mmCIF file of C-alpha atoms and ligand atoms in Angstrom:
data_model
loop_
_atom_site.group_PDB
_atom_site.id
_atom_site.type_symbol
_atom_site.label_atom_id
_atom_site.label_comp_id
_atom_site.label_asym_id
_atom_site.label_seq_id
_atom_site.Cartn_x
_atom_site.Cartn_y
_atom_site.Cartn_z
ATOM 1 C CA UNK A 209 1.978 -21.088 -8.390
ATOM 2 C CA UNK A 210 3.041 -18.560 -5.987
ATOM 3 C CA UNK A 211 0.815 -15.678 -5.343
ATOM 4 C CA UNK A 212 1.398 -15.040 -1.668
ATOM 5 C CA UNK A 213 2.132 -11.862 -2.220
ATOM 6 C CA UNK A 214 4.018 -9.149 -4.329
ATOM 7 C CA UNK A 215 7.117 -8.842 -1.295
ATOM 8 C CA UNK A 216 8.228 -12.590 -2.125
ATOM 9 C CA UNK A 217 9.824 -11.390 -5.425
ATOM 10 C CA UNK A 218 13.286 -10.034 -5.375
ATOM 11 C CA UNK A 219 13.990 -6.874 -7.285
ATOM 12 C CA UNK A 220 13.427 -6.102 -10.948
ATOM 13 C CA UNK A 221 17.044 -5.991 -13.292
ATOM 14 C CA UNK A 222 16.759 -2.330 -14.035
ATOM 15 C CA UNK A 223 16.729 -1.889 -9.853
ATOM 16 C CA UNK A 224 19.702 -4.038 -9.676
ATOM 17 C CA UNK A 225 21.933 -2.836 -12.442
ATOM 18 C CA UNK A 226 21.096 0.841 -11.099
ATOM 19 C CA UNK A 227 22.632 -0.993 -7.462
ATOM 20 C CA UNK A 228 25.272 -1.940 -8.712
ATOM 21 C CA UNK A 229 25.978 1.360 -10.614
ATOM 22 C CA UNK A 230 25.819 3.032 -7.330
ATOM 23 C CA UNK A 231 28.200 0.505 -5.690
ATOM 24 C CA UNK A 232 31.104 2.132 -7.054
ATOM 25 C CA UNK A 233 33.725 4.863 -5.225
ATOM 26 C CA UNK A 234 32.829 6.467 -1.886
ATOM 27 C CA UNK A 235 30.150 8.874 -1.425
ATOM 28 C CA UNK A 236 28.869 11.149 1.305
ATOM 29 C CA UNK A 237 27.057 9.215 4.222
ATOM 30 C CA UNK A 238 23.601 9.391 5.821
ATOM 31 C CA UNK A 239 21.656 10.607 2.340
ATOM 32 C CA UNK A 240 24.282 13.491 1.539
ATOM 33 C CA UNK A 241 25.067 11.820 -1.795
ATOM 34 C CA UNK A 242 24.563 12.909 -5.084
ATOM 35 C CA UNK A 243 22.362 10.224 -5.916
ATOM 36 C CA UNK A 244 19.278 10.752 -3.219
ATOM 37 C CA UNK A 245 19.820 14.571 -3.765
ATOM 38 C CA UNK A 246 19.082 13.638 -7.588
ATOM 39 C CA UNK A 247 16.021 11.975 -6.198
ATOM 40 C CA UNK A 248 14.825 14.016 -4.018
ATOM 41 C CA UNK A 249 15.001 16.380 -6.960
ATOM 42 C CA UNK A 250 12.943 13.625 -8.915
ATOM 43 C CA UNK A 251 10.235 13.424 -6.488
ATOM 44 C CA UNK A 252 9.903 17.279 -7.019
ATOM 45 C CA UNK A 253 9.580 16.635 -9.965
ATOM 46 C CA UNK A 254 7.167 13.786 -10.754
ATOM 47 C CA UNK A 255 4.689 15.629 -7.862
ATOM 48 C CA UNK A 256 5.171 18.810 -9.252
ATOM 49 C CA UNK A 257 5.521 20.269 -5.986
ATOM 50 C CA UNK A 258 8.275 21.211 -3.600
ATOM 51 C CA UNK A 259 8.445 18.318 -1.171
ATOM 52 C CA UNK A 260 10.231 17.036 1.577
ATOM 53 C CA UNK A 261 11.770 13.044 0.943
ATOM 54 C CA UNK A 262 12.587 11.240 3.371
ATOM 55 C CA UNK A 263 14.517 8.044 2.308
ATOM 56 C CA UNK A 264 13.352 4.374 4.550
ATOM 57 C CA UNK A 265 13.738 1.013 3.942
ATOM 58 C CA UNK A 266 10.826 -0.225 5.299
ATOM 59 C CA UNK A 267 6.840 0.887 4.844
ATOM 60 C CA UNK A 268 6.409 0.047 8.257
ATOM 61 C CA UNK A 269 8.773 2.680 9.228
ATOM 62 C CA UNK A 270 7.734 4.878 6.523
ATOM 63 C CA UNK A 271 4.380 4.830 8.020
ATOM 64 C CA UNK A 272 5.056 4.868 11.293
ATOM 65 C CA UNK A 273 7.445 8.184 11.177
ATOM 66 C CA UNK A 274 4.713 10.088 8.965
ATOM 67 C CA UNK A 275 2.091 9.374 11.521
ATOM 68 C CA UNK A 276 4.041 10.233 14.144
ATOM 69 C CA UNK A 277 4.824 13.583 12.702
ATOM 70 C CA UNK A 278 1.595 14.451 12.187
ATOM 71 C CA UNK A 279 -0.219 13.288 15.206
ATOM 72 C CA UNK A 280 0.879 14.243 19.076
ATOM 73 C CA UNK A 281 1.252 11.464 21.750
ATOM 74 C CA UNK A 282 -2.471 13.314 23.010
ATOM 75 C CA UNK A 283 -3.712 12.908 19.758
ATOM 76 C CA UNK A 284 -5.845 10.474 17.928
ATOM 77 C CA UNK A 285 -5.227 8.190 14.558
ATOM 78 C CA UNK A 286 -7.703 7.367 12.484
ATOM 79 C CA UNK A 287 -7.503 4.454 9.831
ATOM 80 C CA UNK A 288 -9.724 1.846 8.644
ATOM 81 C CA UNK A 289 -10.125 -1.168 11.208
ATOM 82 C CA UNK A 290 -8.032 -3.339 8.804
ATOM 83 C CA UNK A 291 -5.595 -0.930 7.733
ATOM 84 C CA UNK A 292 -1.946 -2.058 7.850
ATOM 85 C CA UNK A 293 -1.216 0.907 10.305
ATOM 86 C CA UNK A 294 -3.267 -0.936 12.575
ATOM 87 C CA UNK A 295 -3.386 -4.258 12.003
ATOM 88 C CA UNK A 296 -0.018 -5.382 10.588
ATOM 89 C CA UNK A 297 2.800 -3.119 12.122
ATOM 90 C CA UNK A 298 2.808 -4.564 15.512
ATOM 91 C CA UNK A 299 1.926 -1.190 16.814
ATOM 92 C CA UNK A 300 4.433 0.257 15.306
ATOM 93 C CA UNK A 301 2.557 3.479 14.959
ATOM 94 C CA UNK A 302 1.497 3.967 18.401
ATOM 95 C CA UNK A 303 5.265 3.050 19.687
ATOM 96 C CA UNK A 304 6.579 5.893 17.194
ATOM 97 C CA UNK A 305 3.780 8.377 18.099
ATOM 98 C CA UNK A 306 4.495 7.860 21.780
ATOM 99 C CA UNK A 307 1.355 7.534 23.502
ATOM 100 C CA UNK A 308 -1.299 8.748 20.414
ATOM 101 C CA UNK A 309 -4.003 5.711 19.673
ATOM 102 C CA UNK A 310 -5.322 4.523 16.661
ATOM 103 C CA UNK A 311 -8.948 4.134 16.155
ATOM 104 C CA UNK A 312 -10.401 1.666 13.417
ATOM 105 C CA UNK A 313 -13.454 2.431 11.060
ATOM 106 C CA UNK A 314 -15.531 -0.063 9.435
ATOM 107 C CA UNK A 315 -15.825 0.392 5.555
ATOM 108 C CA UNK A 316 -17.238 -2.354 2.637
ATOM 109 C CA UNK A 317 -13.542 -2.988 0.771
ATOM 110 C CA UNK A 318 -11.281 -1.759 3.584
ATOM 111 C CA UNK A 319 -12.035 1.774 2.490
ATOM 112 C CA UNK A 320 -13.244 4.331 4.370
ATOM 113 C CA UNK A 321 -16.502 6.267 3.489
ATOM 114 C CA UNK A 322 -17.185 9.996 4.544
ATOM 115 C CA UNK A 323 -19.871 9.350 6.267
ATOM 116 C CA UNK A 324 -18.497 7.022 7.973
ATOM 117 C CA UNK A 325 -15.646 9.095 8.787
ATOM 118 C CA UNK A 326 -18.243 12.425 10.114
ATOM 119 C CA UNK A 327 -20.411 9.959 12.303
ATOM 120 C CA UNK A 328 -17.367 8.736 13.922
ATOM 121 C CA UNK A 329 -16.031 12.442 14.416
ATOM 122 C CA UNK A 330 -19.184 14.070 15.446
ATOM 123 C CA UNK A 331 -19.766 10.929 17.884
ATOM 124 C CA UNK A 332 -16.114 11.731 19.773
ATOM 125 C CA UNK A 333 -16.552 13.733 22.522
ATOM 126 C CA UNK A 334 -14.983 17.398 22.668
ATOM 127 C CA UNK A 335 -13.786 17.521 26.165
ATOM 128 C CA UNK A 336 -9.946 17.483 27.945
ATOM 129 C CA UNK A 337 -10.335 13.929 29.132
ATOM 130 C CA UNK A 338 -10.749 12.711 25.499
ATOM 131 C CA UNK A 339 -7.817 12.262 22.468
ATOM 132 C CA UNK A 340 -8.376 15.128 19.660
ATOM 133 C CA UNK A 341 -8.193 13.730 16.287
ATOM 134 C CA UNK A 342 -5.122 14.507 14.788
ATOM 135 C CA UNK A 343 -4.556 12.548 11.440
ATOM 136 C CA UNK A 344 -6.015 10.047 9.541
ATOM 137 C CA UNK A 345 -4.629 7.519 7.234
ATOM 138 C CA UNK A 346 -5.679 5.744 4.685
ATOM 139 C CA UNK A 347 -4.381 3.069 2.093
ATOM 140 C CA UNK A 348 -3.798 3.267 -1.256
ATOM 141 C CA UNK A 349 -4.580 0.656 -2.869
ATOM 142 C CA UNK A 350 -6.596 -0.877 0.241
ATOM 143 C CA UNK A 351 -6.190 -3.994 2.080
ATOM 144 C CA UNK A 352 -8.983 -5.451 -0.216
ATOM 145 C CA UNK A 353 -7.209 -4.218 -3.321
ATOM 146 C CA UNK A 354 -9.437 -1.109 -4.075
ATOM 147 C CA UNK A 355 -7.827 2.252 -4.890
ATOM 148 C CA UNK A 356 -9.717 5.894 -3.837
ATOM 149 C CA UNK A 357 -10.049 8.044 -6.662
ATOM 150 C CA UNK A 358 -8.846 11.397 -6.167
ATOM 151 C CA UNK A 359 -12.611 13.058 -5.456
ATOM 152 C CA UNK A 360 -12.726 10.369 -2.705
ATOM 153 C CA UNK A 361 -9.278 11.183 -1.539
ATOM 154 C CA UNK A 362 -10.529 14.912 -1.598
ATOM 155 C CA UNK A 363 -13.795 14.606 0.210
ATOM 156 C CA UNK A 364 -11.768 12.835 3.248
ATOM 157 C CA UNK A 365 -9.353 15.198 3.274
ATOM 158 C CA UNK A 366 -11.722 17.704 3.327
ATOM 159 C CA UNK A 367 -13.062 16.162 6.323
ATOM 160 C CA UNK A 368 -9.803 15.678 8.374
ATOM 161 C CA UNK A 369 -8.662 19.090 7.548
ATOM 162 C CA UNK A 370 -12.009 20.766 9.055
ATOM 163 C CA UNK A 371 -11.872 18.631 11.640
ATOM 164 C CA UNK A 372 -8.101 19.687 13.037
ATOM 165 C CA UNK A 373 -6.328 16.638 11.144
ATOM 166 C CA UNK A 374 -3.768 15.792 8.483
ATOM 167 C CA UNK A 375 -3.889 13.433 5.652
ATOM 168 C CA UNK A 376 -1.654 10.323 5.415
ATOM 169 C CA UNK A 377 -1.486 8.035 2.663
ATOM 170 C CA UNK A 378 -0.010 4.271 3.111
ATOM 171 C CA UNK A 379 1.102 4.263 -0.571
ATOM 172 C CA UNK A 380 2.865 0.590 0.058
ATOM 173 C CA UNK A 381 0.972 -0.103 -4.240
ATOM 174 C CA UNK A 382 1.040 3.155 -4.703
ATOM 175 C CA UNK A 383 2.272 2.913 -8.413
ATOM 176 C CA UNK A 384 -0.567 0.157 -9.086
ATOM 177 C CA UNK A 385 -3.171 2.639 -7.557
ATOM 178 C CA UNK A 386 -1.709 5.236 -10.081
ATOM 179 C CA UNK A 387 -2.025 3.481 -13.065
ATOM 180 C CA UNK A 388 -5.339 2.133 -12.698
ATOM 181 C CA UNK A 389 -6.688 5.485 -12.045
ATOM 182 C CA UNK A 390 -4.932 7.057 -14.869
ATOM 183 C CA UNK A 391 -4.094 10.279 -13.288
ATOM 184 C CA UNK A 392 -0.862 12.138 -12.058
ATOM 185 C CA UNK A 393 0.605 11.542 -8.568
ATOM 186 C CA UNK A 394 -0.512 15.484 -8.234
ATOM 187 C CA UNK A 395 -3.861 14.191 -8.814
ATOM 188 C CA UNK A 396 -3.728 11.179 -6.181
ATOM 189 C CA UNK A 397 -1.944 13.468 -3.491
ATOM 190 C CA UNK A 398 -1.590 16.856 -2.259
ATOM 191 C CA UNK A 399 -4.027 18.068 -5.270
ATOM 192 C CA UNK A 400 -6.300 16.049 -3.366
ATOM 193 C CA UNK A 401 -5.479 17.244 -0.077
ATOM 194 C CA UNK A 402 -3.156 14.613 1.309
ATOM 195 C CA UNK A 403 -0.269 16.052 3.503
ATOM 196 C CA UNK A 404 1.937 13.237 4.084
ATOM 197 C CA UNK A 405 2.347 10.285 2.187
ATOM 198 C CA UNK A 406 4.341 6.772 2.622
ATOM 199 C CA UNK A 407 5.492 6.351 -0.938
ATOM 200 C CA UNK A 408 6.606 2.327 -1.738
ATOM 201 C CA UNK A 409 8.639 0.872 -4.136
ATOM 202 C CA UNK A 410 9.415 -2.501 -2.486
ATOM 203 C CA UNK A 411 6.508 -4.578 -3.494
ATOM 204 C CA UNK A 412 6.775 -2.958 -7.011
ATOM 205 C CA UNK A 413 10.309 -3.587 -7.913
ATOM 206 C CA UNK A 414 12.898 -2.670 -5.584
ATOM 207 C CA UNK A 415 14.568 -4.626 -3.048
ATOM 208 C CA UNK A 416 13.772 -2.403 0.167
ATOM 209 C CA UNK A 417 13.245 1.124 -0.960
ATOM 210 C CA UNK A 418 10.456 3.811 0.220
ATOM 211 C CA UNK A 419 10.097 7.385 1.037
ATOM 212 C CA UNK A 420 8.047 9.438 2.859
ATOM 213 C CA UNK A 421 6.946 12.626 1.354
ATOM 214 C CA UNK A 422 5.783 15.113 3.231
ATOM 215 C CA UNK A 423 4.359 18.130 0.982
ATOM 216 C CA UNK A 424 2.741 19.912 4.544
ATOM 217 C CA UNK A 425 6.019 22.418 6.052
ATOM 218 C CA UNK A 426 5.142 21.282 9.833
ATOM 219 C CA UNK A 427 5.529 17.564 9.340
ATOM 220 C CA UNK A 428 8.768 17.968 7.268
ATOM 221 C CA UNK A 429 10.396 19.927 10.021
ATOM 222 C CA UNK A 430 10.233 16.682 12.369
ATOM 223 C CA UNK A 431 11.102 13.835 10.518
ATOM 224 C CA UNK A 432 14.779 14.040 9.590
ATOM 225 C CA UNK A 433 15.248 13.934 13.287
ATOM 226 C CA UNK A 434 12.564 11.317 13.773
ATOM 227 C CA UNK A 435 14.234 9.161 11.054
ATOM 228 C CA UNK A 436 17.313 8.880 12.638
ATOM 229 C CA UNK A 437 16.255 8.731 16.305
ATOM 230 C CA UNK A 438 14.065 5.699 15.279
ATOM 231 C CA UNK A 439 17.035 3.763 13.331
ATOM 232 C CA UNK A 440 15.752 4.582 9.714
ATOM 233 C CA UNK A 441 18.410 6.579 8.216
ATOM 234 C CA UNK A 442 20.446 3.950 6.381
ATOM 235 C CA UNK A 443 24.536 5.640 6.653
ATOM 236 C CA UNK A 444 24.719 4.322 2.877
ATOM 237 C CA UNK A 445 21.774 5.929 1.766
ATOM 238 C CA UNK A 446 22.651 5.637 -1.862
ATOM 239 C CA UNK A 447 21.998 2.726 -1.702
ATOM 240 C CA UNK A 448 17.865 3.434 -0.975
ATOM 241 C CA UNK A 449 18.420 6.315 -3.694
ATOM 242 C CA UNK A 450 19.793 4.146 -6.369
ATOM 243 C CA UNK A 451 17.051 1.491 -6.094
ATOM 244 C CA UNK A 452 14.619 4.396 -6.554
ATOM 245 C CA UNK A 453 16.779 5.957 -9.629
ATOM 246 C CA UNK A 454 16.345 2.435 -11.599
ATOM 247 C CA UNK A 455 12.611 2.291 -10.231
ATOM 248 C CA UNK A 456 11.716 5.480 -12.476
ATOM 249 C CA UNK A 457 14.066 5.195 -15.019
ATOM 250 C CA UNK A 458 12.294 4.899 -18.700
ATOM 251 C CA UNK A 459 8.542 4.954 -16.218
ATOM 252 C CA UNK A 460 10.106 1.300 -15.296
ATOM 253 C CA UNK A 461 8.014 1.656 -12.169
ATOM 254 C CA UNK A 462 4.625 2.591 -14.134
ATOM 255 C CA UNK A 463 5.303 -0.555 -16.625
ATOM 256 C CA UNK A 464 5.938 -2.605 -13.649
ATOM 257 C CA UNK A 465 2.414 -1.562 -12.020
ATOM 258 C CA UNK A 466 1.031 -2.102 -15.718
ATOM 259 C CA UNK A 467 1.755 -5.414 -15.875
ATOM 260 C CA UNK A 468 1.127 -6.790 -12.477
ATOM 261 C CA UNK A 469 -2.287 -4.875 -12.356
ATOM 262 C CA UNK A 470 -3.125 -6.897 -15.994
ATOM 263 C CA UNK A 471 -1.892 -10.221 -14.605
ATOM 264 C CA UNK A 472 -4.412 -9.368 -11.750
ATOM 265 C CA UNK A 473 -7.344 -9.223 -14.037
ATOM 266 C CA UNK A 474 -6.398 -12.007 -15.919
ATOM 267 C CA UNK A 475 -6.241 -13.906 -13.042
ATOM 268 C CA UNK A 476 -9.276 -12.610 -12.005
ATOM 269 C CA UNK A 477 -11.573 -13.645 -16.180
ATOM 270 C CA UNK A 478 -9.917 -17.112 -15.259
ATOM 271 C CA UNK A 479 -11.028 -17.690 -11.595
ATOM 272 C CA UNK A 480 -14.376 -16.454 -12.159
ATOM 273 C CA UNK A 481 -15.417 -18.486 -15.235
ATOM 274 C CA UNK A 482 -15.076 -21.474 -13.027
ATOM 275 C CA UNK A 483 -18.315 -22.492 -11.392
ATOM 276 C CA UNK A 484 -19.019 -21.582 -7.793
ATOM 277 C CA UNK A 485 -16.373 -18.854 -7.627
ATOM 278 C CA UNK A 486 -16.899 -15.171 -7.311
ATOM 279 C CA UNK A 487 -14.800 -11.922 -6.470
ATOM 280 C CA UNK A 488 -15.248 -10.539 -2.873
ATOM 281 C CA UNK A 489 -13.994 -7.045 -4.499
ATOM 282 C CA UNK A 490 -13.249 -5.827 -7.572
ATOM 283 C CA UNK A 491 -10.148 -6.296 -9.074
ATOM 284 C CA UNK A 492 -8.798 -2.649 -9.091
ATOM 285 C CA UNK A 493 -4.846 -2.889 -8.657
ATOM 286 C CA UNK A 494 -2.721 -6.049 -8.412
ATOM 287 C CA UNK A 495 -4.791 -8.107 -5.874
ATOM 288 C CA UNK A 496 -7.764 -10.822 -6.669
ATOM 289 C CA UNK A 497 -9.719 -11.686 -3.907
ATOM 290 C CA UNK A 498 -12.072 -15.191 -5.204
ATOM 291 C CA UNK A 499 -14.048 -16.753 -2.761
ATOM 292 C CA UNK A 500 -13.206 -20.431 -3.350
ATOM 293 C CA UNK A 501 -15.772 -23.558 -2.805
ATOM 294 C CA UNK A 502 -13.515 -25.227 0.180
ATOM 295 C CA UNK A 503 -13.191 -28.611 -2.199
ATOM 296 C CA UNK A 504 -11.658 -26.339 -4.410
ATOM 297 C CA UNK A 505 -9.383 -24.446 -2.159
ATOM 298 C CA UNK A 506 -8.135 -28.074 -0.832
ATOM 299 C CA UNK A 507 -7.250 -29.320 -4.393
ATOM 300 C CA UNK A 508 -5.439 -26.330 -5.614
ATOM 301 C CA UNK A 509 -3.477 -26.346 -2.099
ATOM 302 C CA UNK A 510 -2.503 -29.975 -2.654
ATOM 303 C CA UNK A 511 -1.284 -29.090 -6.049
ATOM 304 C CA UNK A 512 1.273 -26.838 -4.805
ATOM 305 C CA UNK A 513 -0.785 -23.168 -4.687
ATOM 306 C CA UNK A 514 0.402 -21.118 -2.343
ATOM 307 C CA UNK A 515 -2.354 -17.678 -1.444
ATOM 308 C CA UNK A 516 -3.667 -16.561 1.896
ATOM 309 C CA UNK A 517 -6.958 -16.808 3.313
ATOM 310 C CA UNK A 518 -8.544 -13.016 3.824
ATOM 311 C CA UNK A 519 -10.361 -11.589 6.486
ATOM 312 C CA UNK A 520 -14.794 -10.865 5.978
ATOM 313 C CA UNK A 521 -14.534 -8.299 8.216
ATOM 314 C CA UNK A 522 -15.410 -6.054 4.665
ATOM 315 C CA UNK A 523 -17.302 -7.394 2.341
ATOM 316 C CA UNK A 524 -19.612 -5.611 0.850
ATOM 317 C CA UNK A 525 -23.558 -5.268 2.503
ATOM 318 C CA UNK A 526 -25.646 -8.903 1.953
ATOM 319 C CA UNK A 527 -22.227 -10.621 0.971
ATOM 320 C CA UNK A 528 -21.405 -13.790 2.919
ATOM 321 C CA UNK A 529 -18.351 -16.534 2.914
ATOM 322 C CA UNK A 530 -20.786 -19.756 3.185
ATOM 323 C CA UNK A 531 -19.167 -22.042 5.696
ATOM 324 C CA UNK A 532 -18.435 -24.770 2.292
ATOM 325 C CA UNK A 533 -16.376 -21.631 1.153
ATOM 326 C CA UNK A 534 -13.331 -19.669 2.058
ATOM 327 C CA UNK A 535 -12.118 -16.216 0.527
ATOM 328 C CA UNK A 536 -8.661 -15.917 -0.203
ATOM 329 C CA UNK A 537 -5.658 -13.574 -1.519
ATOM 330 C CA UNK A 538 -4.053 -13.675 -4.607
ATOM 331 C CA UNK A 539 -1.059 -10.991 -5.037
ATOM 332 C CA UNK A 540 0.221 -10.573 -8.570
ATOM 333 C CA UNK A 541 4.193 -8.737 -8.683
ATOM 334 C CA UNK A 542 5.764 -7.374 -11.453
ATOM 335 C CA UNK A 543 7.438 -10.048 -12.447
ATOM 336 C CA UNK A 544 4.233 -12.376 -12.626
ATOM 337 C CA UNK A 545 4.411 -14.226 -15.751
ATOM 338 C CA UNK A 546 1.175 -14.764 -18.165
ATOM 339 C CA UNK A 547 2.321 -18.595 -18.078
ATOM 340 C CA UNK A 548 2.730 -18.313 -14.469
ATOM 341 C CA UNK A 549 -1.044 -17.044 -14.289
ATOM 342 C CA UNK A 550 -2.200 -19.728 -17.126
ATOM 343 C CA UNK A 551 -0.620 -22.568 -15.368
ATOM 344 C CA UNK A 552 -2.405 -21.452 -11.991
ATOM 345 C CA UNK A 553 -5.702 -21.277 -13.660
ATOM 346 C CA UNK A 554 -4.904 -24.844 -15.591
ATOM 347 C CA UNK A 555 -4.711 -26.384 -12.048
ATOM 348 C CA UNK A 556 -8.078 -24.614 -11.111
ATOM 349 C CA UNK A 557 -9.717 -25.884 -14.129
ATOM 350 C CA UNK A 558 -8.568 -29.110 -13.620
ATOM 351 C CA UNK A 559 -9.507 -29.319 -9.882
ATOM 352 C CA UNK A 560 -13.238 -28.087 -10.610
ATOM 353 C CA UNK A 561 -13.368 -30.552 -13.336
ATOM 354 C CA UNK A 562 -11.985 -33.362 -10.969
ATOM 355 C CA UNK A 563 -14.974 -31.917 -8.108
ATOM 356 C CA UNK A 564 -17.728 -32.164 -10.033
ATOM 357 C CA UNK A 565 -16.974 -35.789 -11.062
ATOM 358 C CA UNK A 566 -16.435 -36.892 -7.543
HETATM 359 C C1 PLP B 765 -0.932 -1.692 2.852
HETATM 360 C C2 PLP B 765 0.505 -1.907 3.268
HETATM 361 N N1 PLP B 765 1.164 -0.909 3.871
HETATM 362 C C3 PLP B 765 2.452 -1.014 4.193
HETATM 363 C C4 PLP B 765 3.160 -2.177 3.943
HETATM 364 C C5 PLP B 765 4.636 -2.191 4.187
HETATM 365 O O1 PLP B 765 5.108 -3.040 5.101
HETATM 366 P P1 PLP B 765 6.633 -3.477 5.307
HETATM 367 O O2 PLP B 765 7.053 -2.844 6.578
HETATM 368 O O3 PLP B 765 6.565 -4.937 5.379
HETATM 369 O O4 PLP B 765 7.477 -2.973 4.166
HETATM 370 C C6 PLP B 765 2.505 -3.279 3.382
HETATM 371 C C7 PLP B 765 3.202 -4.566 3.164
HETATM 372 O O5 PLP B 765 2.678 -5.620 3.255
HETATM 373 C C8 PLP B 765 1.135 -3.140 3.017
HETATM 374 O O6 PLP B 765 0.455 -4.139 2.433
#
């Protein structure tokens, strides 16, 4: 009854066997192998679009190298005020972008709406003493499990690229956003105007395996460089490239997305059919965010659940966590198992049915 989050599961056989593959005979160091040229040729390919991969083993470095390659240590970061860039990378991006600053928007669902977006801009003065806005970066799917449809990617982007800035996606579910939305990653990206994007596998199959993709010329010039001056360019890079090679063989990576998205939802039917529970968000990738009466929280705790309490910083307007309640996270992987979900929502059951006779 583990649904901390999708990064507590290892890696998914096909990712392994395609390791192990790799393991044999030497190869070319620092991503001069066969194997990541085969998928950076891939990439090309699934985004229809001559891009520029750059190979990490982290998102936070992932996202902290693309933001630093589009924004200048003068320049300004925009995210939402809950965004991983910001909240959950120990600065990371700031450190990499060597003096730039990141500046948080509000936004019901951790996304960011375009108004919200020109009120800010239009508020920031336009003077030498003040940071130009550079880039601006947001998450797909969001920190409250909500996924921007391309139209919404596009009217942002249309925004930041008026304004002087460049588009960054934090694709860390990017494959869950995909498949939810039913379009192409064309569609999702640079169709859509965004210029760089962080592009993860790790929560979605592999064992430590993203890329950044950077489909604007300018920000591809920097990163190689950036990569290895910041301690991302892994000397055995097949070994990033063959993780990725069993991620998309036979659309593994779209079936794995598939399924934890469903196991999401079906979390989701059971949690709210029990009484006094309801969803702070809609369930719109592989995250379910209930908001728990506190008795029941305590009972499926002592039972062995494990899920993290969530922020309220975004709920949506007129939507409140009572102080007899608490709103949690529940993280489905691709390896979640229906009986794995059923069992959860047997304890639930059982734990409302054991409140209301107390
Ligand atoms: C939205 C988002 N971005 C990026 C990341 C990647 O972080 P890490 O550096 O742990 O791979 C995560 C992981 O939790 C995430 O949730």
């Amino acid at each position: 009854m583990n649904f901390a989050s999708d990064n507590i599961m290892g890696a998914s056989p096909p990712v392994l066997q395609a390791l192990v593959r790799a393991n044999e005979g030497p190869l070319p160091a620092y991503g001069a192998d066969p194997l990541t040229r085969a998928i950076e040729r891939r990439f090309c390919e699934l985004f229809e679009h001559e891009v520029a991969v750059f190979l990490v083993p982290t998102g936070t470095g992932a996202n902290a190298l693309a933001l630093a390659a589009i924004v200048p240590p003068f320049g300004l970061a925009i995210s939402h005020r809950e965004a991983h860039v910001i909240d959950d990378e120990c600065g990371a991006p700031e450190f990499y972008m060597h003096g730039a600053k990141m500046a948080g928007l509000e936004g019901v669902g951790a996304k960011i709406a375009p108004s919200t977006l020109e009120s800010f801009l239009a508020g920031l003065p336009n003077h030498v003493k003040q940071m130009p806005p550079r880039g601006l970066s947001i998450s797909q799917a969001t920190e409250c499990g909500l996924v921007y449809t391309p139209a919404e990617v596009a009217a942002l982007a249309g925004i930041a690229h008026r304004s002087g800035m460049k588009l960054h996606m934090d694709g860390a579910r990017f494959a869950n956003a995909l498949v939810r939305l039913g379009c192409t990653p064309a569609e999702m990206t640079w169709k859509s105007g965004v210029d760089v994007l962080s592009f993860g596998a790790t929560k979605n199959g592999c064992l430590a395996a993203e890329a950044i993709l950077a489909f604007d010329g300018q920000a591809a010039e920097t990163l190689a460089y950036r990569r290895k001056r910041g301690g991302h360019l892994l000397s055995k890079g097949r070994l990033i490239a063959a993780q990725l090679e069993g991620y998309f063989a036979d659309d593994h990576w779209l079936a794995n997305a598939r399924h934890a998205n469903a196991m999401a939802t079906r979390l989701a039917e059971g949690l709210t059919a029990l009484p006094g529970v309801r969803l702070a968000w809609a369930v719109e990738a592989n995250e379910v965010f209930p908001i728990l009466p506190r008795a029941l929280d305590a009972k499926l705790k002592a039972a062995g659940a494990v899920y993290h309490p969530w922020s309220e910083l975004s709920l949506r307007d007129g939507e409140r966590v009572r102080s007899d309640e608490v709103l949690v996270r529940l993280v489905t992987a691709f390896c979640t198992t229906e009986a794995q979900v059923d069992g959860f929502l047997r304890a639930a059951r059982e734990a409302a049915r054991a409140e209301a006779a107390e």
